Short mmCIF file of C-alpha atoms and ligand atoms in Angstrom, two decimals:
data_model
loop_
_atom_site.label_atom_id
_atom_site.label_comp_id
_atom_site.label_asym_id
_atom_site.label_seq_id
_atom_site.Cartn_x
_atom_site.Cartn_y
_atom_site.Cartn_z
CA MET A 1 85.69 102.05 100.43
CA THR A 2 88.63 104.33 99.62
CA PRO A 3 90.17 103.30 96.32
CA ILE A 4 93.88 102.63 96.12
CA ALA A 5 95.79 105.14 93.98
CA ASN A 6 98.75 104.90 91.65
CA TYR A 7 101.99 106.51 92.88
CA ILE A 8 103.40 108.54 89.99
CA ASN A 9 105.92 111.37 90.25
CA GLY A 10 105.54 111.38 94.02
CA GLN A 11 101.76 111.89 93.80
CA LEU A 12 98.88 109.52 94.57
CA VAL A 13 96.78 109.67 91.40
CA ALA A 14 93.74 108.03 89.86
CA PRO A 15 94.10 105.85 86.73
CA VAL A 16 93.62 107.65 83.42
CA SER A 17 90.76 105.23 82.67
CA GLY A 18 88.91 106.28 85.82
CA GLN A 19 88.03 102.58 86.15
CA TYR A 20 88.55 100.40 89.23
CA ILE A 21 88.77 96.69 89.98
CA ASP A 22 87.43 94.96 93.10
CA ILE A 23 89.91 93.73 95.67
CA TYR A 24 88.78 90.83 97.85
CA ASN A 25 89.48 89.88 101.44
CA PRO A 26 90.19 86.12 101.01
CA SER A 27 89.23 85.27 104.58
CA THR A 28 85.69 86.62 104.13
CA GLY A 29 85.27 86.33 100.36
CA GLU A 30 84.06 89.94 100.28
CA VAL A 31 85.15 92.98 98.26
CA TYR A 32 86.93 95.35 100.62
CA ALA A 33 88.76 97.86 98.41
CA LYS A 34 89.13 99.14 94.85
CA LEU A 35 92.22 98.99 92.63
CA PRO A 36 93.05 101.33 89.74
CA ASP A 37 92.38 99.60 86.42
CA SER A 38 95.44 101.26 84.90
CA ASP A 39 96.72 100.80 81.37
CA GLU A 40 99.62 101.79 79.14
CA ARG A 41 98.73 105.49 79.52
CA ASP A 42 99.49 105.31 83.24
CA VAL A 43 102.67 103.31 82.54
CA ASN A 44 103.75 105.99 80.04
CA ARG A 45 103.23 108.72 82.65
CA ALA A 46 105.12 106.72 85.26
CA THR A 47 107.99 106.01 82.88
CA GLU A 48 108.20 109.68 81.90
CA ALA A 49 108.41 110.64 85.58
CA ALA A 50 111.08 107.99 86.19
CA GLN A 51 113.07 109.18 83.17
CA LYS A 52 112.95 112.76 84.43
CA ALA A 53 114.04 111.75 87.93
CA PHE A 54 116.89 109.53 86.76
CA ALA A 55 119.56 112.21 86.23
CA GLY A 56 119.09 113.49 89.78
CA TRP A 57 118.77 110.13 91.53
CA SER A 58 121.65 108.41 89.72
CA SER A 59 123.97 111.29 90.61
CA THR A 60 122.84 111.44 94.24
CA PRO A 61 125.85 110.57 96.43
CA ALA A 62 125.71 107.01 97.76
CA GLU A 63 125.49 108.13 101.37
CA LYS A 64 122.39 110.24 100.65
CA ARG A 65 120.69 107.41 98.75
CA SER A 66 121.59 105.10 101.62
CA LYS A 67 120.05 107.44 104.23
CA ILE A 68 116.75 107.64 102.33
CA LEU A 69 116.53 103.84 101.98
CA LEU A 70 117.41 103.45 105.67
CA LYS A 71 114.54 105.84 106.47
CA ILE A 72 112.16 103.70 104.39
CA SER A 73 113.32 100.64 106.33
CA ALA A 74 112.78 102.42 109.66
CA LEU A 75 109.31 103.63 108.62
CA ILE A 76 108.31 100.10 107.59
CA GLU A 77 109.33 98.94 111.08
CA LYS A 78 107.49 101.85 112.67
CA ASN A 79 104.34 100.94 110.71
CA LEU A 80 104.69 97.20 111.36
CA ASP A 81 101.22 96.70 112.86
CA LYS A 82 99.40 98.68 110.14
CA LEU A 83 101.33 96.98 107.33
CA ALA A 84 100.95 93.50 108.84
CA MET A 85 97.19 93.97 109.23
CA ALA A 86 96.94 95.22 105.64
CA GLU A 87 98.97 92.24 104.40
CA SER A 88 96.89 89.71 106.33
CA VAL A 89 93.57 91.19 105.16
CA ASP A 90 94.78 91.43 101.56
CA ASN A 91 96.42 88.01 101.24
CA GLY A 92 94.56 85.86 103.80
CA LYS A 93 97.73 84.86 105.64
CA PRO A 94 97.76 84.72 109.47
CA LEU A 95 98.37 88.17 110.97
CA LYS A 96 101.05 86.60 113.14
CA LEU A 97 102.93 85.45 110.00
CA ALA A 98 102.71 88.91 108.43
CA LYS A 99 103.97 90.45 111.68
CA THR A 100 106.87 88.04 112.20
CA VAL A 101 107.95 87.30 108.61
CA ASP A 102 106.55 89.40 105.77
CA ILE A 103 106.84 92.94 107.10
CA PRO A 104 110.10 92.54 109.08
CA ARG A 105 111.68 91.03 105.95
CA ALA A 106 110.53 94.00 103.86
CA ALA A 107 112.27 96.30 106.34
CA SER A 108 115.38 94.07 106.18
CA ASN A 109 115.38 94.18 102.38
CA PHE A 110 115.61 97.96 102.42
CA TYR A 111 118.15 97.94 105.28
CA PHE A 112 120.32 95.34 103.53
CA TYR A 113 120.57 97.29 100.29
CA ALA A 114 120.79 100.69 101.98
CA THR A 115 123.97 99.47 103.67
CA GLY A 116 125.11 97.28 100.76
CA LEU A 117 125.21 100.17 98.32
CA MET A 118 127.85 101.85 100.48
CA HIS A 119 130.17 98.89 99.86
CA PHE A 120 129.29 98.05 96.27
CA ALA A 121 132.56 98.46 94.45
CA SER A 122 133.87 97.27 91.16
CA GLU A 123 137.20 95.88 90.09
CA SER A 124 140.40 96.87 88.34
CA HIS A 125 142.78 94.66 86.31
CA TYR A 126 146.45 95.55 85.74
CA MET A 127 148.18 94.30 82.56
CA GLU A 128 151.93 93.66 82.27
CA GLU A 129 151.70 95.21 78.77
CA GLY A 130 151.40 98.52 80.58
CA ALA A 131 147.69 99.02 80.81
CA ILE A 132 145.14 99.30 83.58
CA ASN A 133 141.48 98.28 83.34
CA TYR A 134 138.75 99.51 85.58
CA THR A 135 135.09 98.45 85.57
CA LEU A 136 132.30 100.95 86.09
CA ARG A 137 129.01 99.55 87.36
CA LYS A 138 126.58 102.37 86.77
CA PRO A 139 122.76 102.34 87.11
CA ILE A 140 120.83 101.15 84.05
CA GLY A 141 118.14 103.86 84.02
CA VAL A 142 114.41 103.06 84.34
CA VAL A 143 113.74 99.46 85.40
CA GLY A 144 110.49 97.50 85.69
CA CYS A 145 109.67 95.43 88.79
CA ILE A 146 106.68 93.05 88.70
CA SER A 147 105.78 91.04 91.78
CA PRO A 148 103.33 88.30 92.88
CA TRP A 149 100.63 87.86 95.52
CA ASN A 150 102.10 85.27 97.85
CA LEU A 151 104.53 87.46 99.82
CA PRO A 152 103.39 90.87 98.62
CA LEU A 153 105.57 93.48 100.37
CA TYR A 154 108.38 90.97 101.07
CA LEU A 155 108.91 90.25 97.33
CA PHE A 156 107.98 93.75 96.11
CA SER A 157 110.69 95.27 98.33
CA TRP A 158 113.16 92.49 97.41
CA LYS A 159 113.19 94.01 93.90
CA ILE A 160 112.64 97.70 94.61
CA ALA A 161 115.38 98.03 97.25
CA PRO A 162 118.37 96.89 95.12
CA ALA A 163 117.02 98.70 92.05
CA LEU A 164 116.91 102.00 93.95
CA ALA A 165 120.16 101.28 95.81
CA ALA A 166 121.94 100.86 92.48
CA GLY A 167 120.74 104.33 91.43
CA ASN A 168 117.91 103.38 89.09
CA CYS A 169 114.41 104.76 88.90
CA VAL A 170 111.59 102.21 89.04
CA VAL A 171 108.20 101.56 87.48
CA ALA A 172 106.68 98.81 89.62
CA LYS A 173 103.54 96.70 89.50
CA PRO A 174 102.48 94.62 92.50
CA SER A 175 99.96 91.83 92.00
CA GLU A 176 96.41 93.08 91.38
CA ILE A 177 95.31 90.48 93.92
CA THR A 178 97.35 91.95 96.80
CA PRO A 179 98.15 95.63 96.15
CA MET A 180 97.51 97.14 99.59
CA THR A 181 100.96 97.14 101.19
CA ALA A 182 102.59 98.46 98.02
CA PHE A 183 100.07 101.32 98.16
CA LEU A 184 100.99 101.97 101.81
CA LEU A 185 104.67 101.88 100.85
CA SER A 186 104.03 104.81 98.48
CA GLU A 187 103.19 107.05 101.44
CA ILE A 188 106.22 105.76 103.37
CA CYS A 189 108.55 106.59 100.47
CA THR A 190 107.26 110.14 100.31
CA GLU A 191 107.70 110.52 104.08
CA ALA A 192 111.24 109.14 103.78
CA GLY A 193 112.11 111.87 101.30
CA LEU A 194 112.44 109.70 98.19
CA PRO A 195 112.41 112.29 95.38
CA PRO A 196 109.32 112.34 93.10
CA GLY A 197 109.55 109.96 90.14
CA VAL A 198 112.29 107.76 91.60
CA LEU A 199 109.75 105.07 92.50
CA ASN A 200 106.46 104.83 90.58
CA ILE A 201 103.81 102.22 91.36
CA VAL A 202 101.17 101.50 88.73
CA HIS A 203 98.38 99.19 89.88
CA GLY A 204 96.39 96.98 87.55
CA LEU A 205 96.17 93.76 85.58
CA GLY A 206 99.17 91.80 84.44
CA ASN A 207 98.20 91.53 80.80
CA LYS A 208 97.62 95.31 80.64
CA VAL A 209 99.94 97.12 83.06
CA GLY A 210 102.51 94.33 83.37
CA GLN A 211 102.59 93.94 79.60
CA ALA A 212 102.94 97.70 79.09
CA ILE A 213 105.89 97.82 81.49
CA THR A 214 107.55 94.90 79.71
CA GLU A 215 107.04 96.54 76.30
CA HIS A 216 107.99 100.12 77.15
CA PRO A 217 111.11 101.11 75.14
CA LEU A 218 112.52 103.25 77.99
CA ILE A 219 112.31 100.39 80.53
CA THR A 220 115.44 98.42 79.77
CA ALA A 221 115.45 95.78 82.52
CA ILE A 222 112.63 93.70 83.97
CA SER A 223 112.74 91.92 87.32
CA PHE A 224 109.81 89.50 87.65
CA THR A 225 108.59 87.00 90.24
CA GLY A 226 105.54 84.89 89.50
CA GLY A 227 104.36 81.90 87.56
CA THR A 228 106.47 80.10 84.99
CA LEU A 229 103.91 80.61 82.22
CA THR A 230 103.84 84.35 82.88
CA GLY A 231 107.63 84.39 82.98
CA ALA A 232 107.68 82.82 79.52
CA SER A 233 105.25 85.44 78.25
CA ILE A 234 107.39 88.26 79.62
CA ALA A 235 110.51 86.70 78.10
CA ARG A 236 108.82 86.50 74.68
CA THR A 237 108.05 90.23 74.82
CA ALA A 238 111.39 91.35 76.30
CA ALA A 239 113.86 89.17 74.41
CA PRO A 240 113.60 90.84 70.96
CA LEU A 241 113.87 94.20 72.74
CA PHE A 242 117.14 93.01 74.32
CA LYS A 243 116.04 93.89 77.84
CA LYS A 244 117.87 92.51 80.87
CA LEU A 245 115.66 89.89 82.50
CA SER A 246 115.54 88.45 86.01
CA LEU A 247 112.84 85.75 86.29
CA GLU A 248 112.00 84.10 89.63
CA LEU A 249 109.38 81.53 88.76
CA GLY A 250 107.61 78.48 90.17
CA GLY A 251 108.97 75.49 92.03
CA LYS A 252 108.10 71.87 92.89
CA ASN A 253 110.57 71.42 95.68
CA PRO A 254 111.63 68.02 97.08
CA ALA A 255 112.42 67.19 100.70
CA LEU A 256 114.79 64.21 101.04
CA ILE A 257 114.50 62.66 104.51
CA PHE A 258 117.10 60.00 105.37
CA ALA A 259 116.61 57.54 108.23
CA ASP A 260 119.59 58.95 110.18
CA CYS A 261 118.11 62.48 110.38
CA ASN A 262 117.48 64.42 113.59
CA TYR A 263 113.88 63.22 113.61
CA GLU A 264 112.22 65.74 115.94
CA LYS A 265 113.94 68.73 114.30
CA MET A 266 113.03 67.40 110.86
CA LEU A 267 109.36 66.84 111.72
CA LYS A 268 108.96 70.30 113.26
CA THR A 269 110.52 71.97 110.22
CA VAL A 270 108.67 69.85 107.64
CA MET A 271 105.38 71.10 109.10
CA LEU A 272 106.51 74.61 108.15
CA SER A 273 108.09 73.76 104.79
CA SER A 274 104.83 71.99 103.86
CA PHE A 275 102.15 74.41 105.03
CA ALA A 276 103.61 77.85 105.89
CA ASN A 277 101.68 80.69 104.21
CA GLN A 278 99.12 78.02 103.21
CA GLY A 279 101.82 76.37 101.07
CA GLN A 280 101.97 79.52 98.91
CA ILE A 281 105.72 80.02 99.01
CA CYS A 282 107.77 79.11 95.92
CA LEU A 283 110.27 77.50 98.34
CA CYS A 284 107.81 75.16 100.10
CA GLY A 285 108.71 71.47 100.01
CA SER A 286 105.68 69.86 98.38
CA ARG A 287 107.22 66.45 97.50
CA ILE A 288 108.42 64.56 100.57
CA PHE A 289 110.65 61.50 100.07
CA VAL A 290 111.34 59.41 103.20
CA GLU A 291 113.87 56.59 103.54
CA ARG A 292 111.86 53.39 104.08
CA PRO A 293 113.01 52.47 107.63
CA ILE A 294 111.28 55.57 109.04
CA TYR A 295 108.52 55.99 106.43
CA GLU A 296 105.65 54.46 108.46
CA LYS A 297 106.65 56.33 111.63
CA PHE A 298 106.98 59.60 109.71
CA LYS A 299 103.62 59.06 107.95
CA LYS A 300 101.84 58.49 111.27
CA ASP A 301 103.46 61.44 113.04
CA PHE A 302 103.16 63.84 110.07
CA VAL A 303 99.43 63.07 109.58
CA GLU A 304 98.76 63.38 113.32
CA LYS A 305 100.47 66.78 113.57
CA THR A 306 98.80 68.02 110.37
CA LYS A 307 95.33 67.12 111.65
CA LYS A 308 96.04 69.34 114.67
CA LEU A 309 96.90 72.44 112.61
CA LYS A 310 94.40 75.24 113.11
CA VAL A 311 92.89 76.56 109.90
CA GLY A 312 91.01 79.68 110.83
CA ASP A 313 90.47 83.40 111.01
CA PRO A 314 93.84 84.93 110.08
CA LEU A 315 93.35 87.60 112.77
CA GLU A 316 93.20 85.05 115.60
CA GLU A 317 96.49 84.57 117.46
CA ASP A 318 96.43 80.75 117.32
CA THR A 319 95.62 80.42 113.62
CA GLN A 320 98.31 78.49 111.76
CA LEU A 321 96.75 78.42 108.30
CA GLY A 322 94.75 81.30 106.93
CA ALA A 323 92.86 81.60 103.66
CA VAL A 324 94.39 80.99 100.24
CA VAL A 325 94.64 84.11 98.14
CA SER A 326 91.63 83.85 95.83
CA GLU A 327 88.58 81.74 94.99
CA GLN A 328 90.18 80.92 91.64
CA HIS A 329 93.37 79.74 93.35
CA MET A 330 91.37 77.71 95.91
CA ASN A 331 89.60 75.92 93.06
CA LYS A 332 92.92 75.35 91.25
CA VAL A 333 94.48 73.78 94.34
CA LEU A 334 91.40 71.62 95.04
CA SER A 335 91.39 70.48 91.40
CA TYR A 336 94.88 69.04 91.99
CA VAL A 337 93.55 66.96 94.89
CA GLU A 338 90.96 65.49 92.51
CA LEU A 339 93.70 64.88 89.95
CA ALA A 340 95.79 63.12 92.60
CA LYS A 341 92.90 60.74 93.35
CA GLN A 342 92.49 60.01 89.64
CA GLU A 343 96.24 59.26 89.47
CA GLY A 344 95.91 56.67 92.23
CA GLY A 345 96.72 58.82 95.22
CA ASN A 346 95.34 58.17 98.69
CA VAL A 347 94.41 61.29 100.68
CA LEU A 348 95.66 60.63 104.24
CA THR A 349 94.25 63.90 105.65
CA GLY A 350 92.57 67.05 104.31
CA GLY A 351 91.72 67.38 100.64
CA LYS A 352 88.67 69.60 101.00
CA ARG A 353 87.65 73.22 101.40
CA ALA A 354 87.88 74.00 105.11
CA THR A 355 84.85 75.47 106.87
CA VAL A 356 85.61 78.31 109.25
CA SER A 357 82.81 79.72 111.42
CA GLY A 358 81.91 83.34 112.15
CA ARG A 359 82.99 86.24 109.96
CA CYS A 360 85.11 83.91 107.80
CA LYS A 361 82.32 81.47 106.93
CA ASN A 362 82.55 82.42 103.23
CA GLY A 363 86.34 82.64 103.13
CA TRP A 364 88.59 80.59 100.85
CA PHE A 365 90.22 78.03 103.18
CA ILE A 366 91.74 74.64 102.35
CA GLU A 367 92.48 71.82 104.80
CA PRO A 368 96.20 70.96 104.97
CA THR A 369 96.46 67.88 102.78
CA ILE A 370 98.82 64.88 102.63
CA ILE A 371 98.62 62.40 99.77
CA GLU A 372 100.52 59.11 99.37
CA GLY A 373 100.60 56.29 96.84
CA LEU A 374 101.47 58.33 93.75
CA SER A 375 104.25 57.70 91.25
CA PHE A 376 107.10 60.22 91.25
CA ASP A 377 106.38 61.18 87.62
CA CYS A 378 102.60 61.69 87.71
CA ARG A 379 101.19 65.17 87.06
CA THR A 380 100.46 65.76 90.76
CA ASN A 381 104.17 65.24 91.47
CA GLN A 382 105.40 67.20 88.46
CA GLU A 383 103.25 70.35 88.41
CA GLU A 384 103.31 73.26 90.86
CA ILE A 385 100.15 73.27 93.03
CA PHE A 386 101.11 76.21 95.28
CA GLY A 387 98.74 75.38 98.12
CA PRO A 388 98.66 73.39 101.40
CA VAL A 389 99.01 70.07 99.55
CA VAL A 390 102.02 67.73 99.81
CA THR A 391 102.76 64.19 98.66
CA ILE A 392 104.81 61.62 100.58
CA MET A 393 106.68 58.61 99.22
CA PRO A 394 109.24 56.07 100.55
CA PHE A 395 112.61 55.38 98.92
CA ASP A 396 115.34 52.80 99.42
CA LYS A 397 118.45 54.09 97.67
CA GLU A 398 120.16 57.48 97.33
CA GLU A 399 120.32 57.29 93.53
CA GLU A 400 116.59 56.45 93.49
CA VAL A 401 115.58 59.50 95.54
CA LEU A 402 117.89 61.75 93.52
CA GLN A 403 116.13 60.56 90.36
CA TYR A 404 112.75 61.39 91.92
CA ALA A 405 113.93 64.76 93.27
CA ASN A 406 115.46 65.89 89.96
CA SER A 407 112.62 64.57 87.81
CA THR A 408 110.49 67.75 87.49
CA PRO A 409 110.82 70.64 85.01
CA TYR A 410 111.55 72.90 88.02
CA GLY A 411 114.81 73.48 89.89
CA LEU A 412 114.31 76.03 92.64
CA ALA A 413 114.99 74.62 96.14
CA SER A 414 115.51 71.31 97.96
CA THR A 415 115.81 70.26 101.58
CA VAL A 416 117.96 67.34 102.76
CA TRP A 417 117.68 65.76 106.23
CA THR A 418 120.63 63.62 107.32
CA GLU A 419 123.25 63.64 110.07
CA ASN A 420 125.79 62.10 107.68
CA LEU A 421 128.01 64.98 106.61
CA THR A 422 129.53 63.17 103.62
CA ARG A 423 126.09 62.26 102.34
CA ALA A 424 124.82 65.80 102.88
CA HIS A 425 127.55 67.25 100.67
CA ARG A 426 127.23 64.47 98.07
CA VAL A 427 123.45 64.75 97.76
CA ALA A 428 123.55 68.56 97.75
CA GLY A 429 126.01 68.36 94.86
CA GLU A 430 123.66 66.13 92.87
CA LEU A 431 120.44 68.09 93.39
CA LYS A 432 119.46 70.21 90.37
CA THR A 433 118.13 73.22 92.28
CA GLY A 434 119.46 76.73 92.81
CA ILE A 435 119.09 76.41 96.58
CA VAL A 436 119.73 73.40 98.88
CA TRP A 437 118.93 73.53 102.60
CA VAL A 438 120.49 70.80 104.77
CA ASN A 439 118.82 70.20 108.16
CA CYS A 440 116.95 73.50 107.90
CA TRP A 441 114.45 75.34 105.67
CA LEU A 442 114.06 78.99 104.68
CA LEU A 443 117.17 79.97 106.64
CA ARG A 444 118.08 83.03 104.60
CA ASP A 445 121.32 85.01 104.29
CA LEU A 446 120.48 87.93 101.99
CA ARG A 447 124.06 87.95 100.67
CA THR A 448 123.57 84.57 98.97
CA PRO A 449 122.48 84.12 95.34
CA PHE A 450 118.72 83.46 95.32
CA GLY A 451 116.96 81.72 92.44
CA GLY A 452 116.49 78.53 90.49
CA MET A 453 117.29 76.68 87.29
CA LYS A 454 115.23 74.98 84.58
CA ASN A 455 111.60 76.28 84.67
CA SER A 456 112.21 78.00 88.03
CA GLY A 457 113.77 80.99 86.39
CA VAL A 458 116.68 82.88 84.94
CA GLY A 459 119.25 84.82 86.93
CA ARG A 460 119.69 85.29 90.65
CA GLU A 461 118.54 87.89 93.18
CA GLY A 462 120.17 88.76 96.50
CA GLY A 463 123.50 90.16 97.55
CA TRP A 464 125.77 91.51 94.82
CA GLU A 465 123.81 89.43 92.25
CA ALA A 466 120.97 91.96 92.45
CA MET A 467 123.29 94.99 92.41
CA ARG A 468 125.02 93.61 89.30
CA PHE A 469 121.65 92.89 87.67
CA PHE A 470 120.57 96.49 88.26
CA THR A 471 123.79 98.04 86.92
CA GLU A 472 125.53 98.11 83.54
CA ALA A 473 129.18 97.04 83.54
CA LYS A 474 131.58 99.10 81.45
CA ASN A 475 135.27 98.21 81.23
CA VAL A 476 137.72 101.04 80.57
CA CYS A 477 141.24 100.00 79.49
CA ILE A 478 143.94 102.68 79.66
CA LYS A 479 147.36 102.11 78.02
CA TYR A 480 150.25 104.06 79.51
O1 TXE B 1 101.26 84.76 89.18
P1 TXE B 1 101.36 85.55 87.85
P2 TXE B 1 99.95 84.43 89.89
C1 TXE B 1 103.06 80.55 90.79
C2 TXE B 1 101.94 79.76 91.41
C3 TXE B 1 100.72 80.52 90.99
C4 TXE B 1 101.13 80.86 89.58
C5 TXE B 1 100.34 82.02 89.09
O2 TXE B 1 101.88 78.49 90.83
O3 TXE B 1 99.57 79.70 90.94
O4 TXE B 1 102.51 81.24 89.69
O5 TXE B 1 100.29 82.96 90.19
C6 TXE B 1 101.83 89.97 86.63
N1 TXE B 1 103.04 90.54 81.65
N2 TXE B 1 103.63 81.54 91.67
O6 TXE B 1 98.71 84.40 89.04
O7 TXE B 1 100.17 85.45 87.00
C7 TXE B 1 100.69 89.85 87.61
O8 TXE B 1 99.81 90.94 87.51
C8 TXE B 1 103.56 91.14 82.76
C9 TXE B 1 104.99 81.35 92.07
O9 TXE B 1 99.97 85.40 91.00
O10 TXE B 1 102.63 85.09 87.32
C10 TXE B 1 101.45 89.83 88.93
O11 TXE B 1 101.79 91.14 89.32
N3 TXE B 1 103.12 90.89 84.01
C11 TXE B 1 105.61 82.66 92.43
C12 TXE B 1 102.70 89.03 88.58
O12 TXE B 1 102.83 89.10 87.16
C13 TXE B 1 102.15 89.98 84.17
C14 TXE B 1 104.75 83.45 93.38
C15 TXE B 1 102.61 87.56 89.00
O13 TXE B 1 101.44 87.07 88.38
C16 TXE B 1 101.56 89.31 83.08
C17 TXE B 1 103.41 83.59 92.86
C18 TXE B 1 102.06 89.62 81.78
N4 TXE B 1 101.56 89.04 80.67
C19 TXE B 1 102.88 82.64 92.01
N5 TXE B 1 100.60 88.46 83.56
C20 TXE B 1 106.96 82.50 93.10
N6 TXE B 1 107.96 81.95 92.40
O14 TXE B 1 107.12 82.92 94.23
C21 TXE B 1 100.60 88.60 84.90
N7 TXE B 1 101.51 89.51 85.27
#
C-alpha cells in the first residue's frame, strides 16, 4: 500500500511527523491507501518553498505561464483513465461520472485559465483635470487553497488554476477523505515543467493542516470550498489577519416546477439534479416544489424513475449511483431520513442503506430517497443533507413557492421550470441565490460568476472574478 506523499518544492516528500492516516475505498469500506498526517511543520516548509518560488513565477512572462498550464491540462486529458479510476475508487462515485464530468472539467479548468491569463487586462481612467489613472492587477504572493471531497480534482483545480494563472504560488490542501487525484496531479505538474515551489500540496487533516494554512502569516489569501461551519471557522481565523477570503459553502437548493413546464425535459433533468454524484454536489436541487395541477403526476413518475436507478459497484458501466464518501457521511445522511420521519415526512421510496452484492457488500451505499408531507420550514427542509435525499411539496401560488424557496439560511443555486418567459425572468429576479438555472441544471459557462449568498459563502469564483480575487489592485494616478 504505497503511501501518498506531500508535494513540496517540486519533490514528493514524507510528512515531518512520519505518521500516516488510513484512506478508505467507500465502495468496499476497506482501507486502500495511506495519507501523510502532516502538520504546521510541513505547511511551513511548503510556504517557504512557495515564497522562494514567487519572484520567479510572478515575473514569468504570461505566455510561458500559459504554456505550462496548457501542458497540465493536456496531461490531465492524457491521463483521463488513470485519474478517473483514482477518483472513483477514492470518492465512491461511478467511474463513468468521473470519466465524463470530474476529470474532463479539471482539464477544462486549467485550459480556461491558461488561455484567460493571456487576456486578463486592467483598466485606465482619463481625467479632464489632466491626469491619467491606470490599474495594476498583480499577483498577491503565496495563497492557500483548501478543497472538499465531493468533486475532488474538479474543485481542487478550480482554485489552483486561476491562482497559478494570476502569477501566485500556492499551498494547497485537498480533503483528507479524497486526496488521490491531487497526489497524481503533483506528478503531472512536474512533468508539465511547473517550477519547484510554485504549487505545493500538503495532505492531512483540516483542523491541523487546513488550520495551519489559514493561520500562516505569509499566506495572505484563502480560497475555500466546503461546509458552512468550516467556512465560519476559517473566517474567524483569517479575518483578524486581514486575509482575502473566498468561501464556497453549502447549499439547500430549491427546484421550482410550474405546471406549464416542458415536462419530459424537466423530469429527465430533475433525476440528475436530485441524485447525481449521490446527491453530493453543492448545486443539487434537494427541495422540489411542484405546482399543484401536475403534482400527483410528477410524484408518480419521479418515484417510478427513482426506483429504477441502479445503485451499485461504481466500476460497473450501468451504475448510476455509487457509494457515498464515508461511513460517517452515510450515517449523517441516514440520520436525516429518521429526522424527516419524526417531522411528519412520508418516505415514498428509499430511505435505507442500500445493499450491493459482491466486492461492494460492505460499501457505504444509500438508496435514492424521496420524502413528501413535510413543512417547508422543518429542519429536514432547512439543513443541508448532501446525499441522495430530496423532498417534494405542492404549491399553488408564485409568491407561496418563492417564500418556500427563499426560506433557508442558504442561497447558492435554484432551478426554475416554466415555458412562460415573463415568469422565468420574474421568478429568477426574486430568488435569493447566486445562481439560477431556468429549464436546465448544471449548465456551466466558466466565464460566469460562481457562488452563493447568505450561508452559501462569500465572494465568487469563475471568469475574471477568480483572477481579480487572486490579484491585488493598485491604482496609479499620474498628473501631467
Ligand atoms: O467539508 P469540510 P466536509 C458540505 C456538506 C458536507 C459538509 C462537511 O454538507 O457534509 O460540508 O463536508 C478542510 N480549517 N459540503 O467534511 O469539513 C477539510 O480538511 C481549514 C459542501 O468534507 O468543510 C477539507 O479539505 N480547513 C461543499 C475541506 O476543509 C479545514 C462540498 C472541506 O472540509 C478545517 C463538500 C479547518 N478548521 C462538503 N476543517 C460544497 N459547497 O461543495 C476542515 N477543513
